Coordinates of N, CA and C in Angstrom, one line a residue:
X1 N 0.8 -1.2 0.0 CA 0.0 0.0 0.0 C 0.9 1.3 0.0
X2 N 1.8 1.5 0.7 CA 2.8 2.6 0.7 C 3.4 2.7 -0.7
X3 N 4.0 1.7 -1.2 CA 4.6 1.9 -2.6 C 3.4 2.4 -3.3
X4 N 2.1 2.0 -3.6 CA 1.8 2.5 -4.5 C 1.1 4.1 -4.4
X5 N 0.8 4.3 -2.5 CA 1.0 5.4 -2.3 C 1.9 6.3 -3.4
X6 N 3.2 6.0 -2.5 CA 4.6 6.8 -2.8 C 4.5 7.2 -4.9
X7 N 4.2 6.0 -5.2 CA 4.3 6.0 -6.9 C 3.4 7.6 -7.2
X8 N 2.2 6.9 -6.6 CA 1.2 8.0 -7.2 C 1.6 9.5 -6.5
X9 N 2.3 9.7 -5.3 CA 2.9 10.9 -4.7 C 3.7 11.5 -6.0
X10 N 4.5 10.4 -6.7 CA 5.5 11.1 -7.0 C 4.9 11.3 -8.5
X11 N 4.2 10.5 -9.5 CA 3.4 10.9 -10.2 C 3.0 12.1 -10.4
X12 N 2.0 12.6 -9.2 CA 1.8 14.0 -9.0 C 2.5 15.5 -9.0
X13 N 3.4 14.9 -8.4 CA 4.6 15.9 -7.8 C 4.8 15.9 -9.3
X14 N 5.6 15.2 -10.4 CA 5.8 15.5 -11.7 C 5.3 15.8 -12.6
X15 N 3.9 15.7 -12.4 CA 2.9 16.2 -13.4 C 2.6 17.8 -12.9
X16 N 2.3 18.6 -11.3 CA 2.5 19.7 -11.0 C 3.8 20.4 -11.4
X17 N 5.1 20.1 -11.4 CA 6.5 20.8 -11.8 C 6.3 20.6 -13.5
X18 N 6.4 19.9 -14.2 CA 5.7 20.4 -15.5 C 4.8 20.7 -16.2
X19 N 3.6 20.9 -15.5 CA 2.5 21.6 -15.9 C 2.7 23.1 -16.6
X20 N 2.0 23.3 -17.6 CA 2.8 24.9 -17.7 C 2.3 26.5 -16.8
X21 N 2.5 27.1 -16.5 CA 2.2 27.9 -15.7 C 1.2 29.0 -16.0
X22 N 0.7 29.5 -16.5 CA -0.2 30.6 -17.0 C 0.7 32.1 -16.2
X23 N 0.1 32.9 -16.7 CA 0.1 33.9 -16.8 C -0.3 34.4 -15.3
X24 N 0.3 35.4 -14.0 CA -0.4 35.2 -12.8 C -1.5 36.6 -13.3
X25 N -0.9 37.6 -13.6 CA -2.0 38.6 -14.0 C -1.7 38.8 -15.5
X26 N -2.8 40.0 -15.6 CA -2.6 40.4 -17.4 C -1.3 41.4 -17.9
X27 N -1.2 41.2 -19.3 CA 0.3 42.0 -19.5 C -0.5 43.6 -19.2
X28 N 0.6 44.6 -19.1 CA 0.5 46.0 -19.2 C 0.1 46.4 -20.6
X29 N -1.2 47.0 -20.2 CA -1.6 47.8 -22.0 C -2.5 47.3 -22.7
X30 N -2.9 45.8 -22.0 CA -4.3 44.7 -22.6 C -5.2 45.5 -22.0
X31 N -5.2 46.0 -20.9 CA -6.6 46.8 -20.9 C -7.6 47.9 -21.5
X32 N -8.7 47.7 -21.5 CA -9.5 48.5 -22.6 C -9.9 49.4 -21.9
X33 N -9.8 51.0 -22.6 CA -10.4 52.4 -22.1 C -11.8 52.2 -22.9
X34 N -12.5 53.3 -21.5 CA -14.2 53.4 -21.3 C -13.8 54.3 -22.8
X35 N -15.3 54.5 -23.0 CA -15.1 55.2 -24.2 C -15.0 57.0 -23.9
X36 N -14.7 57.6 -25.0 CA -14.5 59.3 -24.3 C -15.9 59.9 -23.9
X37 N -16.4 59.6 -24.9 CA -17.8 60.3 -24.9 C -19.0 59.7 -24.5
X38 N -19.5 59.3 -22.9 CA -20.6 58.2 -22.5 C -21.6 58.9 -23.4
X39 N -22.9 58.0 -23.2 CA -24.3 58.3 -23.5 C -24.7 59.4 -22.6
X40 N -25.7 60.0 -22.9 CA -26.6 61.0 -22.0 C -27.8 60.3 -21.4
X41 N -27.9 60.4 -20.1 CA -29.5 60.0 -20.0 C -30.4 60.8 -20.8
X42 N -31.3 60.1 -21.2 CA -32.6 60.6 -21.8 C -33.6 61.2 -21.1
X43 N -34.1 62.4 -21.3 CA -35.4 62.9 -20.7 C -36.6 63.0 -21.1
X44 N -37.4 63.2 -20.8 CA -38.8 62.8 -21.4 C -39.5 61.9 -21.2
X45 N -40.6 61.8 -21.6 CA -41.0 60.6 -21.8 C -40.7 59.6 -21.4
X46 N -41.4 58.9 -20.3 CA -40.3 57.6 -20.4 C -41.0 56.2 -20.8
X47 N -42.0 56.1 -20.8 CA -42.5 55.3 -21.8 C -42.1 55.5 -23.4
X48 N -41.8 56.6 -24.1 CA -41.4 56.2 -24.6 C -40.0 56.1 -25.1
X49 N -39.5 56.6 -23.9 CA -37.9 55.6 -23.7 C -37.9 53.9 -23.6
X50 N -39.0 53.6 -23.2 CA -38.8 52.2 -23.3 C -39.2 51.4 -24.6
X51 N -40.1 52.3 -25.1 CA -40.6 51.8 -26.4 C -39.3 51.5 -27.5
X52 N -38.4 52.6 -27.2 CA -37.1 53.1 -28.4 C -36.5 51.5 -27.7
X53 N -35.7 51.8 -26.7 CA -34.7 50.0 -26.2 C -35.8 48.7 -26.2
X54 N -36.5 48.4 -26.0 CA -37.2 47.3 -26.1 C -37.1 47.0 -28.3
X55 N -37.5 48.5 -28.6 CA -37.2 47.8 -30.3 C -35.7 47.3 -30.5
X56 N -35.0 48.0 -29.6 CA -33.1 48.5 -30.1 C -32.7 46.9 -29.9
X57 N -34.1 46.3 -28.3 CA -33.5 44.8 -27.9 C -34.0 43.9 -29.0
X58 N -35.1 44.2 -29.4 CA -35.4 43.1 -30.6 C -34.5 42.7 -32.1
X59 N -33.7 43.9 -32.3 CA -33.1 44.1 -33.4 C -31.3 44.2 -33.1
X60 N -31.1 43.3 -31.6 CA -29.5 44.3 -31.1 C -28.3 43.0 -32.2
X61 N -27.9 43.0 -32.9 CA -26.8 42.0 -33.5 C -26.5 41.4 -32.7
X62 N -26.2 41.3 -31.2 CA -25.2 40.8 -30.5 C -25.8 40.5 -29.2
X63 N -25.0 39.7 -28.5 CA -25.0 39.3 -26.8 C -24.9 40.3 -26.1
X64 N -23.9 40.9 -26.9 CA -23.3 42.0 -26.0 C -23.8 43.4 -26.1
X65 N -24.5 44.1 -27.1 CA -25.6 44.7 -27.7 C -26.6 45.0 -26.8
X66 N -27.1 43.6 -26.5 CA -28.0 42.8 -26.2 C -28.0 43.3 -24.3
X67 N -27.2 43.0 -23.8 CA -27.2 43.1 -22.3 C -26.8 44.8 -21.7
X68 N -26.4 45.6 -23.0 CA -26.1 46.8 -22.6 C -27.3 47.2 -22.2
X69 N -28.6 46.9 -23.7 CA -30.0 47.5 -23.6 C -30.1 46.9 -22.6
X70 N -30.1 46.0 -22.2 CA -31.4 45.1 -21.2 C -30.3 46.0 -19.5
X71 N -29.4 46.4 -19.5 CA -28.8 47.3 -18.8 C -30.0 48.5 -18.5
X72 N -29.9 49.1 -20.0 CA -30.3 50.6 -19.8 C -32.2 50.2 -19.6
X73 N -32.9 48.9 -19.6 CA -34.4 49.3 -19.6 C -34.1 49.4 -17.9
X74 N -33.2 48.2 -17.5 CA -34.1 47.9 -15.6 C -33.6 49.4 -15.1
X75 N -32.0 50.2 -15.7 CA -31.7 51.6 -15.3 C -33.1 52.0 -14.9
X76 N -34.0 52.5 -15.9 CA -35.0 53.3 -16.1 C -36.4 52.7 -15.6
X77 N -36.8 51.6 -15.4 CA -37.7 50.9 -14.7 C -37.2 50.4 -13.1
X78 N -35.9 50.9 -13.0 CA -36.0 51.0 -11.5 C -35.7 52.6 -10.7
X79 N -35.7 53.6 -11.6 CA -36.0 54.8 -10.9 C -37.3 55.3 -10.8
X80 N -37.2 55.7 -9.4 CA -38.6 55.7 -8.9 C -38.7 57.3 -8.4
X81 N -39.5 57.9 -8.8 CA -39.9 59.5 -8.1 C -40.7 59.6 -7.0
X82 N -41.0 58.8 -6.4 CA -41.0 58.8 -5.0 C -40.3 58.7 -3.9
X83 N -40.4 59.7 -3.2 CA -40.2 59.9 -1.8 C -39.6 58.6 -1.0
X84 N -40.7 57.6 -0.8 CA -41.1 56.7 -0.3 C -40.3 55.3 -0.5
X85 N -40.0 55.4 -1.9 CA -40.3 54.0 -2.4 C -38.6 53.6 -2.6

């Protein structure tokens, strides 16, 4: 039982020291700048602010399109003008 302990110890041990190592963080300069110029919140209407991103969601190309709108509806259906709430 020990030997085959020990085999498989050392197994391990060799397979961890040549494993290849990754990367611990990202290189300097991979990171992506916000853009210069954000959006504006919209005023007005806010129904029919929702009307405009609910179409923008049905038509967005992308996933990622896709989750900005679905970002900016809950933004705007979760501000609330009450006091209270």
């Amino acid at each position: 039982m020990s030997l085959r302990f020990r085999l498989l110890a050392a197994i391990a041990l060799c397979g961890a020291l040549l494993a290849p190592a990754g990367p611990a963080v990202s290189e300097p300069g991979s990171w992506i700048d916000p853009p210069k110029k954000l959006p504006r919140v919209q005023r007005g209407d806010r129904t029919n602010n929702l009307d405009f991103l609910f179409g923008a969601l049905k038509v967005a190309p992308d996933e990622a399109s896709s989750k900005s709108i679905e970002e900016r509806i809950w933004a705007l259906w979760l501000v609330s003008k009450s006091d209270t709430a």
